[in-house]
JSON list of C-alpha atoms in Angstrom, two decimals:
[
{"chain": "A", "resi": 1059, "resn": "SER", "atom": "CA", "xyz": [0.49, -17.48, -3.89]},
{"chain": "A", "resi": 1060, "resn": "LEU", "atom": "CA", "xyz": [-2.83, -16.19, -5.12]},
{"chain": "A", "resi": 1061, "resn": "PRO", "atom": "CA", "xyz": [-5.99, -17.86, -6.20]},
{"chain": "A", "resi": 1062, "resn": "ALA", "atom": "CA", "xyz": [-6.14, -17.85, -10.08]},
{"chain": "A", "resi": 1063, "resn": "SER", "atom": "CA", "xyz": [-9.64, -15.91, -9.68]},
{"chain": "A", "resi": 1064, "resn": "SER", "atom": "CA", "xyz": [-7.84, -13.03, -7.78]},
{"chain": "A", "resi": 1065, "resn": "VAL", "atom": "CA", "xyz": [-7.59, -10.14, -9.93]},
{"chain": "A", "resi": 1066, "resn": "ARG", "atom": "CA", "xyz": [-6.44, -7.77, -7.16]},
{"chain": "A", "resi": 1067, "resn": "VAL", "atom": "CA", "xyz": [-3.66, -7.90, -4.51]},
{"chain": "A", "resi": 1068, "resn": "LYS", "atom": "CA", "xyz": [-4.02, -6.04, -1.31]},
{"chain": "A", "resi": 1069, "resn": "LEU", "atom": "CA", "xyz": [-1.65, -5.90, 1.59]},
{"chain": "A", "resi": 1070, "resn": "ALA", "atom": "CA", "xyz": [-2.29, -4.26, 4.96]},
{"chain": "A", "resi": 1071, "resn": "VAL", "atom": "CA", "xyz": [0.26, -3.57, 7.45]},
{"chain": "A", "resi": 1072, "resn": "ASP", "atom": "CA", "xyz": [-0.54, -2.38, 11.18]},
{"chain": "A", "resi": 1073, "resn": "ASP", "atom": "CA", "xyz": [2.15, -1.21, 13.44]},
{"chain": "A", "resi": 1074, "resn": "GLY", "atom": "CA", "xyz": [1.63, -0.43, 17.48]},
{"chain": "A", "resi": 1075, "resn": "GLY", "atom": "CA", "xyz": [3.45, 2.85, 17.50]},
{"chain": "A", "resi": 1076, "resn": "VAL", "atom": "CA", "xyz": [2.77, 6.19, 18.38]},
{"chain": "A", "resi": 1077, "resn": "GLY", "atom": "CA", "xyz": [0.11, 6.62, 15.73]},
{"chain": "A", "resi": 1078, "resn": "ILE", "atom": "CA", "xyz": [-0.77, 9.47, 13.44]},
{"chain": "A", "resi": 1079, "resn": "ALA", "atom": "CA", "xyz": [-2.64, 12.62, 13.80]},
{"chain": "A", "resi": 1080, "resn": "ASP", "atom": "CA", "xyz": [-3.21, 13.33, 10.12]},
{"chain": "A", "resi": 1081, "resn": "ALA", "atom": "CA", "xyz": [-3.26, 10.36, 7.86]},
{"chain": "A", "resi": 1082, "resn": "ASP", "atom": "CA", "xyz": [-4.10, 12.24, 4.68]},
{"chain": "A", "resi": 1083, "resn": "SER", "atom": "CA", "xyz": [-1.38, 14.69, 4.91]},
{"chain": "A", "resi": 1084, "resn": "LEU", "atom": "CA", "xyz": [1.06, 11.85, 5.35]},
{"chain": "A", "resi": 1085, "resn": "LEU", "atom": "CA", "xyz": [0.77, 11.02, 1.85]},
{"chain": "A", "resi": 1086, "resn": "ASP", "atom": "CA", "xyz": [1.93, 14.79, 0.93]},
{"chain": "A", "resi": 1087, "resn": "ARG", "atom": "CA", "xyz": [5.39, 15.07, -0.09]},
{"chain": "A", "resi": 1088, "resn": "GLY", "atom": "CA", "xyz": [7.63, 16.26, 2.65]},
{"chain": "A", "resi": 1089, "resn": "SER", "atom": "CA", "xyz": [5.08, 15.58, 5.30]},
{"chain": "A", "resi": 1090, "resn": "SER", "atom": "CA", "xyz": [6.28, 13.47, 8.33]},
{"chain": "A", "resi": 1091, "resn": "ALA", "atom": "CA", "xyz": [5.22, 11.80, 11.47]},
{"chain": "A", "resi": 1092, "resn": "GLY", "atom": "CA", "xyz": [8.94, 11.85, 12.85]},
{"chain": "A", "resi": 1093, "resn": "GLY", "atom": "CA", "xyz": [12.26, 13.08, 12.28]},
{"chain": "A", "resi": 1094, "resn": "SER", "atom": "CA", "xyz": [12.23, 11.70, 8.27]},
{"chain": "A", "resi": 1095, "resn": "THR", "atom": "CA", "xyz": [12.47, 13.57, 5.08]},
{"chain": "A", "resi": 1096, "resn": "GLY", "atom": "CA", "xyz": [8.63, 12.75, 4.61]},
{"chain": "A", "resi": 1097, "resn": "LEU", "atom": "CA", "xyz": [9.28, 11.10, 1.09]},
{"chain": "A", "resi": 1098, "resn": "GLY", "atom": "CA", "xyz": [8.77, 7.49, 1.59]},
{"chain": "A", "resi": 1099, "resn": "LEU", "atom": "CA", "xyz": [5.11, 7.42, 1.60]},
{"chain": "A", "resi": 1100, "resn": "ASP", "atom": "CA", "xyz": [4.53, 9.97, -1.15]},
{"chain": "A", "resi": 1101, "resn": "ILE", "atom": "CA", "xyz": [6.60, 7.80, -3.45]},
{"chain": "A", "resi": 1102, "resn": "ALA", "atom": "CA", "xyz": [4.96, 4.59, -2.32]},
{"chain": "A", "resi": 1103, "resn": "ALA", "atom": "CA", "xyz": [1.46, 6.29, -3.06]},
{"chain": "A", "resi": 1104, "resn": "SER", "atom": "CA", "xyz": [2.70, 7.78, -6.53]},
{"chain": "A", "resi": 1105, "resn": "THR", "atom": "CA", "xyz": [4.09, 4.10, -7.32]},
{"chain": "A", "resi": 1106, "resn": "ALA", "atom": "CA", "xyz": [1.09, 2.35, -6.39]},
{"chain": "A", "resi": 1107, "resn": "ARG", "atom": "CA", "xyz": [-0.91, 5.16, -8.57]},
{"chain": "A", "resi": 1108, "resn": "ALA", "atom": "CA", "xyz": [1.10, 4.36, -11.51]},
{"chain": "A", "resi": 1109, "resn": "GLY", "atom": "CA", "xyz": [0.61, 0.62, -11.13]},
{"chain": "A", "resi": 1110, "resn": "GLY", "atom": "CA", "xyz": [-3.32, 1.22, -11.20]},
{"chain": "A", "resi": 1111, "resn": "GLY", "atom": "CA", "xyz": [-3.38, 0.70, -7.80]},
{"chain": "A", "resi": 1112, "resn": "GLU", "atom": "CA", "xyz": [-4.04, 2.95, -4.31]},
{"chain": "A", "resi": 1113, "resn": "LEU", "atom": "CA", "xyz": [-2.11, 3.49, -0.91]},
{"chain": "A", "resi": 1114, "resn": "ARG", "atom": "CA", "xyz": [-4.14, 4.45, 2.25]},
{"chain": "A", "resi": 1115, "resn": "VAL", "atom": "CA", "xyz": [-2.94, 5.47, 5.42]},
{"chain": "A", "resi": 1116, "resn": "GLU", "atom": "CA", "xyz": [-4.93, 5.39, 8.64]},
{"chain": "A", "resi": 1117, "resn": "ARG", "atom": "CA", "xyz": [-4.94, 4.74, 12.23]},
{"chain": "A", "resi": 1118, "resn": "SER", "atom": "CA", "xyz": [-4.65, 1.29, 13.37]},
{"chain": "A", "resi": 1119, "resn": "GLU", "atom": "CA", "xyz": [-7.98, 0.16, 15.12]},
{"chain": "A", "resi": 1120, "resn": "ARG", "atom": "CA", "xyz": [-6.17, -3.07, 16.12]},
{"chain": "A", "resi": 1121, "resn": "LEU", "atom": "CA", "xyz": [-2.69, -2.00, 17.46]},
{"chain": "A", "resi": 1122, "resn": "GLY", "atom": "CA", "xyz": [-3.51, 1.97, 17.80]},
{"chain": "A", "resi": 1123, "resn": "GLY", "atom": "CA", "xyz": [-0.60, 3.04, 15.74]},
{"chain": "A", "resi": 1124, "resn": "ALA", "atom": "CA", "xyz": [-0.69, 3.31, 11.74]},
{"chain": "A", "resi": 1125, "resn": "ARG", "atom": "CA", "xyz": [-2.28, 1.10, 9.09]},
{"chain": "A", "resi": 1126, "resn": "ALA", "atom": "CA", "xyz": [-1.29, 1.31, 5.49]},
{"chain": "A", "resi": 1127, "resn": "ASP", "atom": "CA", "xyz": [-3.26, -0.61, 3.16]},
{"chain": "A", "resi": 1128, "resn": "LEU", "atom": "CA", "xyz": [-1.90, -1.35, -0.68]},
{"chain": "A", "resi": 1129, "resn": "ASP", "atom": "CA", "xyz": [-4.34, -2.51, -3.39]},
{"chain": "A", "resi": 1130, "resn": "LEU", "atom": "CA", "xyz": [-2.86, -3.10, -6.75]},
{"chain": "A", "resi": 1131, "resn": "PRO", "atom": "CA", "xyz": [-3.99, -5.17, -9.64]},
{"chain": "A", "resi": 1132, "resn": "ARG", "atom": "CA", "xyz": [-2.77, -8.49, -10.13]},
{"chain": "A", "resi": 1133, "resn": "ALA", "atom": "CA", "xyz": [-0.10, -8.45, -12.86]},
{"chain": "A", "resi": 1134, "resn": "GLU", "atom": "CA", "xyz": [-0.39, -11.32, -15.84]},
{"chain": "A", "resi": 1135, "resn": "GLU", "atom": "CA", "xyz": [1.83, -13.86, -15.03]},
{"chain": "A", "resi": 1136, "resn": "SER", "atom": "CA", "xyz": [4.38, -14.13, -17.72]},
{"chain": "A", "resi": 1137, "resn": "ARG", "atom": "CA", "xyz": [6.55, -17.52, -18.19]},
{"chain": "A", "resi": 1138, "resn": "PRO", "atom": "CA", "xyz": [9.28, -18.43, -20.64]},
{"chain": "A", "resi": 1139, "resn": "PRO", "atom": "CA", "xyz": [7.86, -20.50, -23.68]},
{"chain": "A", "resi": 1140, "resn": "ASP", "atom": "CA", "xyz": [8.09, -23.96, -23.52]},
{"chain": "A", "resi": 1141, "resn": "ASP", "atom": "CA", "xyz": [10.92, -25.67, -25.53]}
]
């Protein structure tokens, strides 16, 4: 749960994999660091932008692999009306 004063939601994921050579190109459709289709990060970045947020990918200083930072605006809570 988030404090009521939070207006943004931030999520960071680090991994200890082989790392990435060019983080900026990983967000381009069809770009791949391995044998994948290269669509996942492009779709994730597009979805984040559509929701008013941002996805950044860079080298993980902590683990040596990759780090993904997702930053989104906090959605207003909707609750069913009280009866």
